[in-house]
mmCIF file of C-alpha atoms in Angstrom:
data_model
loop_
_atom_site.group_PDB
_atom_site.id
_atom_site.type_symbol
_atom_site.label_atom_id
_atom_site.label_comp_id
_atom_site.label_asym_id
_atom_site.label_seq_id
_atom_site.Cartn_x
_atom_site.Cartn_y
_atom_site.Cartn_z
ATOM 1 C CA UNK A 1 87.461 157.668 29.579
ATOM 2 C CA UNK A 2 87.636 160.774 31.566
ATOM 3 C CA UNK A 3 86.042 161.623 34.494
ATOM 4 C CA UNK A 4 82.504 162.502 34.841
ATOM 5 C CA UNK A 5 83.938 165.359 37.075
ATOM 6 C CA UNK A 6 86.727 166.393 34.507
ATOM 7 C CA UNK A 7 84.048 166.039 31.580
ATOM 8 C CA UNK A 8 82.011 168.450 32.774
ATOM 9 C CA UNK A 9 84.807 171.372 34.026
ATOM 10 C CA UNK A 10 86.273 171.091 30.840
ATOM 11 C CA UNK A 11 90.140 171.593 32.241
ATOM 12 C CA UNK A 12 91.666 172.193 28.750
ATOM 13 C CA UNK A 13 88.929 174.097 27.267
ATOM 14 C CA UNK A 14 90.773 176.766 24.570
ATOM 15 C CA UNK A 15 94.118 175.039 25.327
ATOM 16 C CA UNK A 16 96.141 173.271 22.343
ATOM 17 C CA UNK A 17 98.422 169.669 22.966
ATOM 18 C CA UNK A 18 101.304 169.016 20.432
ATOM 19 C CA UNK A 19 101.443 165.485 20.269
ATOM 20 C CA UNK A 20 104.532 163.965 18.967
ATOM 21 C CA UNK A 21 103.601 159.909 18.148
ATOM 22 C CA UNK A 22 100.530 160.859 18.968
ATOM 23 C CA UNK A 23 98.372 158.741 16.297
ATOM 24 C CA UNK A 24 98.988 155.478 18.275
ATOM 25 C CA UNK A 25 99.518 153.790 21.348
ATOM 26 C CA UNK A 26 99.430 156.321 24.564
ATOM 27 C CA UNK A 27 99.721 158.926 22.750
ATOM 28 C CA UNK A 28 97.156 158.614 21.173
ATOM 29 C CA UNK A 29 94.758 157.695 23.809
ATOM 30 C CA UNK A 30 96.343 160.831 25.900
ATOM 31 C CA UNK A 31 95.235 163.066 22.343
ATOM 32 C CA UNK A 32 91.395 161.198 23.243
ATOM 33 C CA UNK A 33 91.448 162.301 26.440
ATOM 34 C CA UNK A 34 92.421 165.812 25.755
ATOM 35 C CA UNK A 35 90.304 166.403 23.032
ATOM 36 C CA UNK A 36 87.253 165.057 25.710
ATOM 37 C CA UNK A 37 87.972 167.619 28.168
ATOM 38 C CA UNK A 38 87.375 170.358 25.588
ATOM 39 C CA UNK A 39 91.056 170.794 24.126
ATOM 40 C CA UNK A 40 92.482 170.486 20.373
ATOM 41 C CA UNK A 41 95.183 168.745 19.562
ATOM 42 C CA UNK A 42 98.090 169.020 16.951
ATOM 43 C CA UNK A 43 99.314 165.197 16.771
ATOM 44 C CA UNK A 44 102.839 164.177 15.231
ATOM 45 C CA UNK A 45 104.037 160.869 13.339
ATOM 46 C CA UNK A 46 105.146 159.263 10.139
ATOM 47 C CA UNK A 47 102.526 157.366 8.784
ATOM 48 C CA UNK A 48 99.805 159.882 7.046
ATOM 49 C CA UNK A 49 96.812 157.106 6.457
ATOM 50 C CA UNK A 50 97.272 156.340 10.553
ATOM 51 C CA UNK A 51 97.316 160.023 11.096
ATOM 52 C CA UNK A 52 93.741 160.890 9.072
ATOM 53 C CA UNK A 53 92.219 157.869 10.607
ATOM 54 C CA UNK A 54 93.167 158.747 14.375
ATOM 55 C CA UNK A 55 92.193 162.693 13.669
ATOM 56 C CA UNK A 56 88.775 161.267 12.232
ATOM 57 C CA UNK A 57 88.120 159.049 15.473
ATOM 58 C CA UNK A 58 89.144 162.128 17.656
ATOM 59 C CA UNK A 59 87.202 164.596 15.305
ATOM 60 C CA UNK A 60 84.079 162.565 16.592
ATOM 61 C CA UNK A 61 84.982 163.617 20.537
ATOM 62 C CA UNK A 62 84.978 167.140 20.192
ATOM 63 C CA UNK A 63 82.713 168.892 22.702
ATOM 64 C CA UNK A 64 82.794 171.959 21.107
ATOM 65 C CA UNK A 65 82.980 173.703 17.850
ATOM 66 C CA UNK A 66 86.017 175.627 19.034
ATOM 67 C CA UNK A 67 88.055 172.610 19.154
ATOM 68 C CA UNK A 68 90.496 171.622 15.970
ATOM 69 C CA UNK A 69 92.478 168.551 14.985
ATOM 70 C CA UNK A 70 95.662 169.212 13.231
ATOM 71 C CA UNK A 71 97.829 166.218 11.599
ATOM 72 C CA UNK A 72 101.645 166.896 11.105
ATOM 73 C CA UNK A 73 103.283 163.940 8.608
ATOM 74 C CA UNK A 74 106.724 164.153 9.320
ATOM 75 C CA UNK A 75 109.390 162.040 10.992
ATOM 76 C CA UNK A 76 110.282 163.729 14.058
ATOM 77 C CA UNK A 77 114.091 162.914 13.930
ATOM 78 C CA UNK A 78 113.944 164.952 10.490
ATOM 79 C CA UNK A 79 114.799 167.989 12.474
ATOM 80 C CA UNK A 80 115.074 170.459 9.199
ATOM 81 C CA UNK A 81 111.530 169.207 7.976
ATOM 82 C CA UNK A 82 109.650 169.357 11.527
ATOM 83 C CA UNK A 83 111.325 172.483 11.601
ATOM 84 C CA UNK A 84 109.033 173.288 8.735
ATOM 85 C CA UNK A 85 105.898 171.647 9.843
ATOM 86 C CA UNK A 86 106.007 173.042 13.334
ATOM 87 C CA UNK A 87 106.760 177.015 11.861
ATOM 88 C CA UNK A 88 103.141 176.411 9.751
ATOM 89 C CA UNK A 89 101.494 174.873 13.123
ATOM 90 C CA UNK A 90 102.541 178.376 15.182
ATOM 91 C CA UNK A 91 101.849 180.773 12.138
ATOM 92 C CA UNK A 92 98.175 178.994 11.646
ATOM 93 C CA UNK A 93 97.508 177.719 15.373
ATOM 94 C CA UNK A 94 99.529 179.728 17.828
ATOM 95 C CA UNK A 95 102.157 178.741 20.357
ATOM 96 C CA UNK A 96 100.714 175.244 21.766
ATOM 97 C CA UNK A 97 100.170 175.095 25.506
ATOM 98 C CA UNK A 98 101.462 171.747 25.880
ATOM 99 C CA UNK A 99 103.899 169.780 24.269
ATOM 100 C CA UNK A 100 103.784 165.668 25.090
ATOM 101 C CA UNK A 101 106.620 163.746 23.842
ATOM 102 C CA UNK A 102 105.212 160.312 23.399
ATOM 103 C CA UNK A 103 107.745 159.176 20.769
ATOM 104 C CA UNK A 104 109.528 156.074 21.126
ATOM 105 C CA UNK A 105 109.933 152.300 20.622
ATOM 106 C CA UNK A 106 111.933 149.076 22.646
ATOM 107 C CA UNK A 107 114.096 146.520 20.731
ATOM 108 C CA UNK A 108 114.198 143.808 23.358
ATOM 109 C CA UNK A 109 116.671 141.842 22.676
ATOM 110 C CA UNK A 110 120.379 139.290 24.571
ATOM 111 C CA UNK A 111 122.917 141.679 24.607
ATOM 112 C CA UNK A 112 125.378 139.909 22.683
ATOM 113 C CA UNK A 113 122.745 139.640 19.501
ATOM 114 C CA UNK A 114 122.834 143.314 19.749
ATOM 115 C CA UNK A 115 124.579 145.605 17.363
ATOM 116 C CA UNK A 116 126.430 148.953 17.529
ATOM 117 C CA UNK A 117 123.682 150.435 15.215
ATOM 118 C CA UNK A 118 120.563 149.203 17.474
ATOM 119 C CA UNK A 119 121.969 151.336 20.319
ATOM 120 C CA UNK A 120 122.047 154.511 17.895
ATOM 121 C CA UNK A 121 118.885 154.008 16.594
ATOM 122 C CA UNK A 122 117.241 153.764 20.020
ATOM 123 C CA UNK A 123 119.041 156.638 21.087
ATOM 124 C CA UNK A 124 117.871 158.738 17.928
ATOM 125 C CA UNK A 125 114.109 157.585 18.566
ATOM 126 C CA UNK A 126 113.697 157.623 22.040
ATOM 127 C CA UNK A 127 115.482 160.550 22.829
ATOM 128 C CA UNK A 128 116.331 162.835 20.088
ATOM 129 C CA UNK A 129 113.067 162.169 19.158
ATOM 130 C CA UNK A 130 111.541 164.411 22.102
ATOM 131 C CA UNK A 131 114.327 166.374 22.616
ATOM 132 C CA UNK A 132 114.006 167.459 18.934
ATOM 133 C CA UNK A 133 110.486 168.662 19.443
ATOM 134 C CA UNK A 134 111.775 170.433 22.375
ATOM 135 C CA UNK A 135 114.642 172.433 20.544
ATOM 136 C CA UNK A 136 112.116 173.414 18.237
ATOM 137 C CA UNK A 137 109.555 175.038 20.271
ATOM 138 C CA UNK A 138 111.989 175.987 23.494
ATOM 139 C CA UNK A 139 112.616 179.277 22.392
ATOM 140 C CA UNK A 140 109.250 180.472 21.627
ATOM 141 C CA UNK A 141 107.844 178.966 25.032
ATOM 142 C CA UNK A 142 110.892 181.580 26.899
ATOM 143 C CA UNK A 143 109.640 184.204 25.096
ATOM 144 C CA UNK A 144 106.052 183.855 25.764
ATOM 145 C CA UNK A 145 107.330 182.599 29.439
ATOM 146 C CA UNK A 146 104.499 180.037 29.574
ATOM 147 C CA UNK A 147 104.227 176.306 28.766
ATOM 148 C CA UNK A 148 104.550 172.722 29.315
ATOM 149 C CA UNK A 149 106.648 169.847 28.338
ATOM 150 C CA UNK A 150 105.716 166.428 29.018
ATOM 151 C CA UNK A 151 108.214 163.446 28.183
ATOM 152 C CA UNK A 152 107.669 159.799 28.181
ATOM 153 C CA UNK A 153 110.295 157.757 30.178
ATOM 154 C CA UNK A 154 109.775 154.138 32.138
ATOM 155 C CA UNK A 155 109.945 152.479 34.400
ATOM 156 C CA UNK A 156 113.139 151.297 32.928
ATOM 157 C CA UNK A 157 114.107 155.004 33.175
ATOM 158 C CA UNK A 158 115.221 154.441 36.910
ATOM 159 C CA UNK A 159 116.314 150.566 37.133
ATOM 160 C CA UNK A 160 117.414 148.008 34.701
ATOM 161 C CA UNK A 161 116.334 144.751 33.263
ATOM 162 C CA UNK A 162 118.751 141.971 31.295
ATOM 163 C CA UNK A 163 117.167 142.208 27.719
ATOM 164 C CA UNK A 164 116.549 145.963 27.156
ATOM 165 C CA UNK A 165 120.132 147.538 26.787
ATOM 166 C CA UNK A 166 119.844 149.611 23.955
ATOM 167 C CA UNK A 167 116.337 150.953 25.637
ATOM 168 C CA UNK A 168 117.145 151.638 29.314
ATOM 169 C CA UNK A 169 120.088 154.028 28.689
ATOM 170 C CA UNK A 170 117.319 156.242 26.381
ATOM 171 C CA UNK A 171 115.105 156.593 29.160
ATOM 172 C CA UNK A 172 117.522 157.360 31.555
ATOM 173 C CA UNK A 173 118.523 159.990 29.324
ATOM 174 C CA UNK A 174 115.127 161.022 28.975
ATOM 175 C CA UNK A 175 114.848 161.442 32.928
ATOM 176 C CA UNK A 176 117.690 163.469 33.179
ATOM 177 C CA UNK A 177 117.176 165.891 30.674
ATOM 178 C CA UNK A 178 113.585 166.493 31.880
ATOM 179 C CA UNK A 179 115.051 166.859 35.485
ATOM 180 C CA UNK A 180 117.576 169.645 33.970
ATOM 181 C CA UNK A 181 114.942 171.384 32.048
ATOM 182 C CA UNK A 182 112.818 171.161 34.993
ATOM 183 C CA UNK A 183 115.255 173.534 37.464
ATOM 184 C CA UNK A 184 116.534 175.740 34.226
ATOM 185 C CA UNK A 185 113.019 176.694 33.028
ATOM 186 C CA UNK A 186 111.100 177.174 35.776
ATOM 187 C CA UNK A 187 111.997 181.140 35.971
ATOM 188 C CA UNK A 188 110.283 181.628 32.472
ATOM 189 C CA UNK A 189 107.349 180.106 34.096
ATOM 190 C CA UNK A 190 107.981 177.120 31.620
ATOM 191 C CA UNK A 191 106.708 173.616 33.389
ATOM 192 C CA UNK A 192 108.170 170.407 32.658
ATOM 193 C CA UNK A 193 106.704 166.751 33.108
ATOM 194 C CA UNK A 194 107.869 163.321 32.687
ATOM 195 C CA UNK A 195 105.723 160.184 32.452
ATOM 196 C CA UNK A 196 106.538 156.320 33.579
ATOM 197 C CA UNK A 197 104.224 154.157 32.163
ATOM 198 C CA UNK A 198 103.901 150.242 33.022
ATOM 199 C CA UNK A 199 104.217 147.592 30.265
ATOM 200 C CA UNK A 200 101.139 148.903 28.214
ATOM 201 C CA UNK A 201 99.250 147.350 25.415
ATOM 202 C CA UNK A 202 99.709 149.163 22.782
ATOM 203 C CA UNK A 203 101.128 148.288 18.591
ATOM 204 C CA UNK A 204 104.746 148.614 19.625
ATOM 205 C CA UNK A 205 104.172 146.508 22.552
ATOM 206 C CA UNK A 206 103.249 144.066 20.193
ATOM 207 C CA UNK A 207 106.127 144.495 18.050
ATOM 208 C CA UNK A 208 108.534 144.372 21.453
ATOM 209 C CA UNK A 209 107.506 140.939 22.362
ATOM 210 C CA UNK A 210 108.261 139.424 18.785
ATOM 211 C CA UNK A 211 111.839 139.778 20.292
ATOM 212 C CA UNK A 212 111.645 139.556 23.915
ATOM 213 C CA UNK A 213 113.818 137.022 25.878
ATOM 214 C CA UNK A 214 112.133 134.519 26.437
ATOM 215 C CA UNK A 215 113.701 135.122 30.776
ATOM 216 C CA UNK A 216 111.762 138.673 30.219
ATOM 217 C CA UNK A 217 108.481 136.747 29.503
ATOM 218 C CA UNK A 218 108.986 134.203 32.772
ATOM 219 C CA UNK A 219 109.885 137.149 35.365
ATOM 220 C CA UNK A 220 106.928 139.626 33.837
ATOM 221 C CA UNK A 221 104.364 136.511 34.150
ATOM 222 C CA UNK A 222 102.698 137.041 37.408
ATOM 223 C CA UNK A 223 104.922 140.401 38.230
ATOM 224 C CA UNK A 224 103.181 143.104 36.869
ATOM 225 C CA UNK A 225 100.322 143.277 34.651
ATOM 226 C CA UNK A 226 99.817 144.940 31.092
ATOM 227 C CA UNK A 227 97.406 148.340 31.411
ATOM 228 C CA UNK A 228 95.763 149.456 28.822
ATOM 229 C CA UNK A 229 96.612 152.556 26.942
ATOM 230 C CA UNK A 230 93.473 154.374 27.921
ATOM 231 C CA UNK A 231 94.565 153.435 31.650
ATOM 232 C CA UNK A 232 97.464 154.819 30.990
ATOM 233 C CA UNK A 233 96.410 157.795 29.710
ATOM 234 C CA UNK A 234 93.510 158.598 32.195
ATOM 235 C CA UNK A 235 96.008 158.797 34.945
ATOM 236 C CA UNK A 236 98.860 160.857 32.985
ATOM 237 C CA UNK A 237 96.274 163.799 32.522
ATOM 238 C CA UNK A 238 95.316 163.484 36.018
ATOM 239 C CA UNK A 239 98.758 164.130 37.378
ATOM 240 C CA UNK A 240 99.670 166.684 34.410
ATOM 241 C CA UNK A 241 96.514 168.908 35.386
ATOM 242 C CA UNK A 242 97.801 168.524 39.074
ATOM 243 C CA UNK A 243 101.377 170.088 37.267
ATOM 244 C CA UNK A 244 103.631 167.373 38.890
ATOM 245 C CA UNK A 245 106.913 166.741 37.559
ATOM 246 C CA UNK A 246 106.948 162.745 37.787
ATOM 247 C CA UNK A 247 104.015 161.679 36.541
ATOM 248 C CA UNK A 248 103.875 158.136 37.262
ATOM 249 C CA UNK A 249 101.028 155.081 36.243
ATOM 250 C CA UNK A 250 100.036 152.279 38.343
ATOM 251 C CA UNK A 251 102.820 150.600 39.733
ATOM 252 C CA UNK A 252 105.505 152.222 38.793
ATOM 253 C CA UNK A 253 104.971 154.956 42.119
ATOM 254 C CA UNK A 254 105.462 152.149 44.101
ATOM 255 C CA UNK A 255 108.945 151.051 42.326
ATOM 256 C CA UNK A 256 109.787 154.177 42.134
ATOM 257 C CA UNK A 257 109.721 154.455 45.880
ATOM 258 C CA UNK A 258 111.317 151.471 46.786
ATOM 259 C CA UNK A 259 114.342 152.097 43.660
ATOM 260 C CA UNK A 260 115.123 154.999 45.875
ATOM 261 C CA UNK A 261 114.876 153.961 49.171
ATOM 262 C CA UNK A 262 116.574 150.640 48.328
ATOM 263 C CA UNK A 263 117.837 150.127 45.247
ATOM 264 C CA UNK A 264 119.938 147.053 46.746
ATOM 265 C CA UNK A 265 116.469 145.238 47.515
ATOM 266 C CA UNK A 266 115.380 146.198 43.659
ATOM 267 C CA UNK A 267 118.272 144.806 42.370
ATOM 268 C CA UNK A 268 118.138 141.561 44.635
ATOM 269 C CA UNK A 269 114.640 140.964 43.470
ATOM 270 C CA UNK A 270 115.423 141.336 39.873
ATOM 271 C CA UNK A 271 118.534 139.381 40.295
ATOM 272 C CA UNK A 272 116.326 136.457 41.798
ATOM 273 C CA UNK A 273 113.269 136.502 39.304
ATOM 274 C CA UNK A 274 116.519 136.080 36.551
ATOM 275 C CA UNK A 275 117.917 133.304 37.812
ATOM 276 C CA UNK A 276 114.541 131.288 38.340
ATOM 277 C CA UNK A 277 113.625 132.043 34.659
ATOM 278 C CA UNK A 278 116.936 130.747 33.775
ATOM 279 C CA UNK A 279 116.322 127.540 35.820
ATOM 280 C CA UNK A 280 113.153 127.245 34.011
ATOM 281 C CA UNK A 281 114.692 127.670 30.720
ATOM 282 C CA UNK A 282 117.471 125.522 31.705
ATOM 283 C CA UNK A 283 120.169 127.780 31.217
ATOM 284 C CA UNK A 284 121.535 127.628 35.175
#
Protein backbone atom coordinates (compact mmCIF):
# COMPACT_ATOMS: atom_id res chain seq x y z
CA UNK A 1 0.00 0.00 0.00
CA UNK A 2 1.23 3.37 -0.85
CA UNK A 3 1.94 6.05 1.18
CA UNK A 4 -0.51 8.20 2.84
CA UNK A 5 1.84 11.04 1.57
CA UNK A 6 2.12 9.60 -2.08
CA UNK A 7 -1.79 8.86 -2.00
CA UNK A 8 -2.68 12.10 -1.64
CA UNK A 9 0.03 14.01 -4.27
CA UNK A 10 -0.99 11.70 -6.72
CA UNK A 11 2.78 11.38 -8.42
CA UNK A 12 1.54 9.60 -11.61
CA UNK A 13 -1.61 11.39 -12.05
CA UNK A 14 -2.23 11.52 -16.22
CA UNK A 15 0.88 9.31 -16.64
CA UNK A 16 0.52 5.71 -18.39
CA UNK A 17 2.88 2.33 -17.15
CA UNK A 18 3.38 -0.47 -19.81
CA UNK A 19 3.62 -3.40 -17.85
CA UNK A 20 5.15 -6.37 -19.41
CA UNK A 21 4.20 -9.65 -16.89
CA UNK A 22 2.40 -7.38 -15.27
CA UNK A 23 -0.83 -9.58 -14.29
CA UNK A 24 1.18 -11.43 -11.55
CA UNK A 25 3.74 -11.47 -9.10
CA UNK A 26 5.64 -7.86 -8.76
CA UNK A 27 4.46 -6.78 -11.52
CA UNK A 28 1.53 -6.86 -10.78
CA UNK A 29 1.57 -5.44 -7.38
CA UNK A 30 3.92 -2.50 -8.99
CA UNK A 31 0.57 -2.06 -11.72
CA UNK A 32 -1.55 -1.71 -7.92
CA UNK A 33 0.54 0.70 -6.81
CA UNK A 34 0.56 2.80 -9.87
CA UNK A 35 -2.87 2.71 -10.57
CA UNK A 36 -3.25 4.06 -6.53
CA UNK A 37 -1.26 7.03 -7.09
CA UNK A 38 -3.62 8.16 -9.86
CA UNK A 39 -1.89 6.46 -13.02
CA UNK A 40 -3.31 3.87 -15.76
CA UNK A 41 -1.73 1.11 -16.69
CA UNK A 42 -1.33 -1.00 -19.96
CA UNK A 43 -0.27 -4.57 -18.45
CA UNK A 44 1.39 -7.41 -20.69
CA UNK A 45 1.25 -11.39 -20.43
CA UNK A 46 0.06 -14.63 -21.89
CA UNK A 47 -2.66 -15.85 -20.03
CA UNK A 48 -6.01 -13.71 -21.00
CA UNK A 49 -8.43 -15.12 -17.97
CA UNK A 50 -5.30 -13.89 -15.45
CA UNK A 51 -5.17 -10.72 -17.40
CA UNK A 52 -9.23 -9.72 -17.05
CA UNK A 53 -9.13 -10.82 -13.50
CA UNK A 54 -5.97 -8.63 -12.44
CA UNK A 55 -7.45 -5.49 -14.67
CA UNK A 56 -10.84 -6.08 -12.69
CA UNK A 57 -9.01 -6.02 -9.16
CA UNK A 58 -7.01 -2.89 -10.36
CA UNK A 59 -10.19 -1.37 -12.08
CA UNK A 60 -11.51 -1.22 -8.37
CA UNK A 61 -8.29 1.21 -7.29
CA UNK A 62 -8.77 3.84 -9.61
CA UNK A 63 -8.90 7.28 -7.98
CA UNK A 64 -10.12 8.91 -10.77
CA UNK A 65 -12.27 8.63 -13.77
CA UNK A 66 -9.37 9.64 -15.97
CA UNK A 67 -7.56 6.56 -15.23
CA UNK A 68 -7.80 3.34 -17.81
CA UNK A 69 -6.77 -0.30 -17.63
CA UNK A 70 -5.62 -1.78 -20.81
CA UNK A 71 -4.89 -5.74 -21.14
CA UNK A 72 -2.44 -6.83 -23.98
CA UNK A 73 -2.68 -10.99 -24.53
CA UNK A 74 0.34 -11.72 -26.19
CA UNK A 75 3.58 -13.55 -25.48
CA UNK A 76 6.17 -11.03 -25.27
CA UNK A 77 8.97 -13.12 -27.00
CA UNK A 78 6.42 -13.13 -30.09
CA UNK A 79 8.16 -10.06 -31.28
CA UNK A 80 6.01 -9.80 -34.78
CA UNK A 81 2.65 -10.10 -32.71
CA UNK A 82 3.61 -7.57 -29.74
CA UNK A 83 4.68 -5.66 -32.53
CA UNK A 84 1.02 -5.59 -33.34
CA UNK A 85 -0.46 -5.21 -29.96
CA UNK A 86 1.85 -2.44 -28.89
CA UNK A 87 1.15 -0.28 -32.55
CA UNK A 88 -2.90 -0.48 -31.33
CA UNK A 89 -1.77 0.55 -27.57
CA UNK A 90 0.14 3.95 -29.12
CA UNK A 91 -2.57 4.62 -31.89
CA UNK A 92 -5.50 4.30 -29.02
CA UNK A 93 -3.43 5.35 -25.78
CA UNK A 94 -0.43 7.41 -26.75
CA UNK A 95 3.27 6.91 -26.20
CA UNK A 96 3.39 5.34 -22.49
CA UNK A 97 5.49 7.24 -19.98
CA UNK A 98 6.93 4.30 -18.48
CA UNK A 99 7.81 1.07 -19.57
CA UNK A 100 8.56 -1.76 -16.56
CA UNK A 101 9.97 -4.92 -17.70
CA UNK A 102 8.87 -7.35 -15.09
CA UNK A 103 9.08 -10.45 -17.31
CA UNK A 104 10.86 -13.39 -16.24
CA UNK A 105 11.09 -16.78 -14.47
CA UNK A 106 14.15 -19.08 -12.51
CA UNK A 107 14.66 -22.83 -13.27
CA UNK A 108 16.68 -23.73 -10.21
CA UNK A 109 18.20 -26.53 -10.80
CA UNK A 110 22.39 -28.97 -10.28
CA UNK A 111 24.13 -27.98 -13.13
CA UNK A 112 24.80 -31.21 -14.54
CA UNK A 113 20.74 -32.02 -14.68
CA UNK A 114 20.72 -29.02 -16.81
CA UNK A 115 20.26 -29.00 -20.52
CA UNK A 116 21.51 -26.93 -23.50
CA UNK A 117 17.82 -25.88 -24.15
CA UNK A 118 17.10 -24.63 -20.37
CA UNK A 119 19.89 -22.06 -20.85
CA UNK A 120 18.11 -20.75 -24.18
CA UNK A 121 14.93 -20.63 -22.82
CA UNK A 122 16.01 -18.56 -19.82
CA UNK A 123 17.85 -16.41 -21.96
CA UNK A 124 14.73 -15.86 -24.35
CA UNK A 125 12.44 -15.10 -21.18
CA UNK A 126 14.45 -13.23 -19.01
CA UNK A 127 16.10 -11.16 -21.34
CA UNK A 128 14.74 -10.99 -24.74
CA UNK A 129 11.74 -10.79 -23.03
CA UNK A 130 12.41 -7.02 -21.86
CA UNK A 131 14.68 -6.23 -24.32
CA UNK A 132 11.92 -7.04 -26.87
CA UNK A 133 9.56 -4.56 -25.33
CA UNK A 134 12.34 -2.19 -25.47
CA UNK A 135 13.11 -2.54 -29.33
CA UNK A 136 9.63 -1.97 -29.80
CA UNK A 137 8.97 1.24 -28.19
CA UNK A 138 12.86 2.68 -28.31
CA UNK A 139 12.36 4.53 -31.28
CA UNK A 140 9.26 6.33 -30.53
CA UNK A 141 10.59 7.30 -26.91
CA UNK A 142 13.92 9.18 -29.15
CA UNK A 143 11.60 10.84 -31.05
CA UNK A 144 9.41 12.19 -28.44
CA UNK A 145 12.89 12.52 -26.33
CA UNK A 146 11.06 11.58 -23.11
CA UNK A 147 10.59 8.32 -21.16
CA UNK A 148 11.45 5.63 -18.87
CA UNK A 149 12.55 2.11 -18.87
CA UNK A 150 12.56 0.06 -15.89
CA UNK A 151 14.06 -3.62 -15.97
CA UNK A 152 13.92 -6.32 -13.46
CA UNK A 153 17.34 -7.92 -12.59
CA UNK A 154 18.52 -9.64 -9.00
CA UNK A 155 20.27 -9.92 -6.82
CA UNK A 156 21.74 -12.74 -8.74
CA UNK A 157 22.36 -10.02 -11.38
CA UNK A 158 25.72 -9.05 -9.57
CA UNK A 159 26.95 -12.42 -7.72
CA UNK A 160 26.33 -16.03 -8.16
CA UNK A 161 24.80 -18.93 -6.40
CA UNK A 162 25.47 -22.97 -7.19
CA UNK A 163 21.90 -23.95 -8.46
CA UNK A 164 20.80 -21.02 -10.69
CA UNK A 165 23.10 -21.25 -13.87
CA UNK A 166 20.86 -20.88 -16.56
CA UNK A 167 19.28 -17.72 -14.44
CA UNK A 168 22.28 -15.68 -13.24
CA UNK A 169 23.88 -15.15 -16.69
CA UNK A 170 20.13 -13.52 -17.77
CA UNK A 171 20.31 -11.08 -15.17
CA UNK A 172 23.65 -10.18 -15.64
CA UNK A 173 22.72 -9.54 -19.05
CA UNK A 174 19.89 -7.66 -17.96
CA UNK A 175 22.29 -5.30 -15.83
CA UNK A 176 24.43 -4.60 -18.51
CA UNK A 177 22.20 -3.71 -21.10
CA UNK A 178 20.30 -1.34 -18.75
CA UNK A 179 23.77 0.18 -17.77
CA UNK A 180 24.43 0.73 -21.73
CA UNK A 181 21.07 2.13 -22.38
CA UNK A 182 21.48 4.16 -19.39
CA UNK A 183 24.76 6.37 -20.80
CA UNK A 184 23.40 6.08 -24.68
CA UNK A 185 19.93 7.52 -23.95
CA UNK A 186 20.30 9.94 -21.61
CA UNK A 187 20.81 12.86 -24.40
CA UNK A 188 17.18 12.16 -25.70
CA UNK A 189 16.19 12.81 -22.21
CA UNK A 190 15.22 9.00 -22.16
CA UNK A 191 15.70 7.54 -18.33
CA UNK A 192 16.52 4.11 -17.63
CA UNK A 193 15.99 1.96 -14.34
CA UNK A 194 16.82 -1.39 -13.16
CA UNK A 195 15.29 -3.22 -10.19
CA UNK A 196 16.92 -6.04 -7.68
CA UNK A 197 14.41 -7.60 -5.87
CA UNK A 198 15.02 -10.18 -2.84
CA UNK A 199 13.60 -13.74 -2.97
CA UNK A 200 9.86 -12.58 -3.19
CA UNK A 201 6.70 -14.50 -2.76
CA UNK A 202 5.16 -14.51 -5.60
CA UNK A 203 3.48 -17.76 -8.23
CA UNK A 204 6.83 -18.31 -9.89
CA UNK A 205 8.51 -18.35 -6.64
CA UNK A 206 6.42 -21.10 -5.98
CA UNK A 207 7.10 -22.85 -9.07
CA UNK A 208 11.16 -22.16 -8.43
CA UNK A 209 11.25 -24.07 -5.27
CA UNK A 210 9.53 -27.29 -6.79
CA UNK A 211 13.17 -27.58 -8.18
CA UNK A 212 15.45 -25.91 -5.89
CA UNK A 213 18.55 -27.76 -4.48
CA UNK A 214 17.85 -28.86 -1.70
CA UNK A 215 21.86 -26.83 -0.50
CA UNK A 216 19.80 -23.58 -1.87
CA UNK A 217 17.03 -24.27 0.74
CA UNK A 218 19.76 -24.88 3.83
CA UNK A 219 21.95 -21.60 3.01
CA UNK A 220 18.56 -19.31 2.32
CA UNK A 221 17.09 -20.70 5.82
CA UNK A 222 17.98 -18.08 8.28
CA UNK A 223 19.94 -15.82 5.46
CA UNK A 224 17.55 -13.71 4.04
CA UNK A 225 13.94 -13.62 4.30
CA UNK A 226 11.08 -13.85 1.57
CA UNK A 227 9.26 -10.12 1.06
CA UNK A 228 6.24 -9.90 -0.15
CA UNK A 229 5.39 -8.66 -3.56
CA UNK A 230 3.59 -5.60 -2.33
CA UNK A 231 6.95 -4.93 -0.28
CA UNK A 232 8.56 -5.20 -3.12
CA UNK A 233 6.72 -3.08 -5.05
CA UNK A 234 6.17 -0.18 -2.50
CA UNK A 235 9.84 0.42 -2.47
CA UNK A 236 10.51 0.06 -6.43
CA UNK A 237 8.07 3.11 -7.01
CA UNK A 238 9.71 4.91 -4.31
CA UNK A 239 13.13 4.84 -5.87
CA UNK A 240 11.64 5.09 -9.60
CA UNK A 241 9.80 8.48 -8.61
CA UNK A 242 13.24 9.50 -7.03
CA UNK A 243 14.58 8.57 -11.01
CA UNK A 244 17.52 6.39 -9.72
CA UNK A 245 19.12 4.04 -11.94
CA UNK A 246 19.58 0.97 -9.42
CA UNK A 247 16.64 0.58 -7.83
CA UNK A 248 17.27 -1.83 -5.20
CA UNK A 249 14.69 -3.72 -2.33
CA UNK A 250 15.55 -4.56 1.11
CA UNK A 251 18.67 -6.23 1.33
CA UNK A 252 19.92 -6.37 -1.69
CA UNK A 253 21.54 -2.38 -1.16
CA UNK A 254 23.43 -3.82 1.37
CA UNK A 255 24.91 -6.82 -0.93
CA UNK A 256 25.18 -4.74 -3.40
CA UNK A 257 27.61 -2.67 -1.42
CA UNK A 258 29.61 -5.18 0.00
CA UNK A 259 29.73 -7.30 -3.85
CA UNK A 260 31.58 -4.20 -4.79
CA UNK A 261 33.67 -3.33 -2.17
CA UNK A 262 34.60 -6.99 -1.60
CA UNK A 263 33.52 -9.36 -3.74
CA UNK A 264 36.29 -11.83 -2.22
CA UNK A 265 34.36 -11.64 1.27
CA UNK A 266 30.91 -12.36 -0.87
CA UNK A 267 32.30 -15.14 -2.39
CA UNK A 268 33.94 -16.57 0.92
CA UNK A 269 30.61 -16.34 2.60
CA UNK A 270 28.77 -18.08 -0.10
CA UNK A 271 31.49 -20.56 -0.43
CA UNK A 272 31.06 -21.35 3.43
CA UNK A 273 27.13 -21.42 3.71
CA UNK A 274 27.74 -24.28 0.59
CA UNK A 275 29.81 -26.37 2.19
CA UNK A 276 27.80 -26.49 5.60
CA UNK A 277 24.61 -27.36 3.59
CA UNK A 278 26.57 -30.02 2.01
CA UNK A 279 27.71 -31.34 5.44
CA UNK A 280 24.17 -31.31 6.39
CA UNK A 281 23.09 -33.14 3.41
CA UNK A 282 25.96 -35.37 3.69
CA UNK A 283 27.48 -34.79 0.53
CA UNK A 284 31.14 -33.48 2.09
Amino acid sequence: MPSARLIKQQPFRRKIALIPGGSKGIGKASAREIVQLGGSVGIVARDPKVLQETADELESLRTSDEQFIDVIACDVTDEMRLLGELASFLNLRGLPDYLINMVGYAYPQYCEQLTLADFRRNMEVNYFGQLIPIMILLPHFMEARRGHIVNASSGLGFMGAMGYATYTPTKYAIFGLSESLRNELKPYGVRVSVVFPPDTDTPGFETENITKPQEIHLMQDGFLRTYTAAEVAEEFIVGLLKNKFEIHIGAMKYLRIVSRISPGLVRYVSDREYQQARRKLGKA
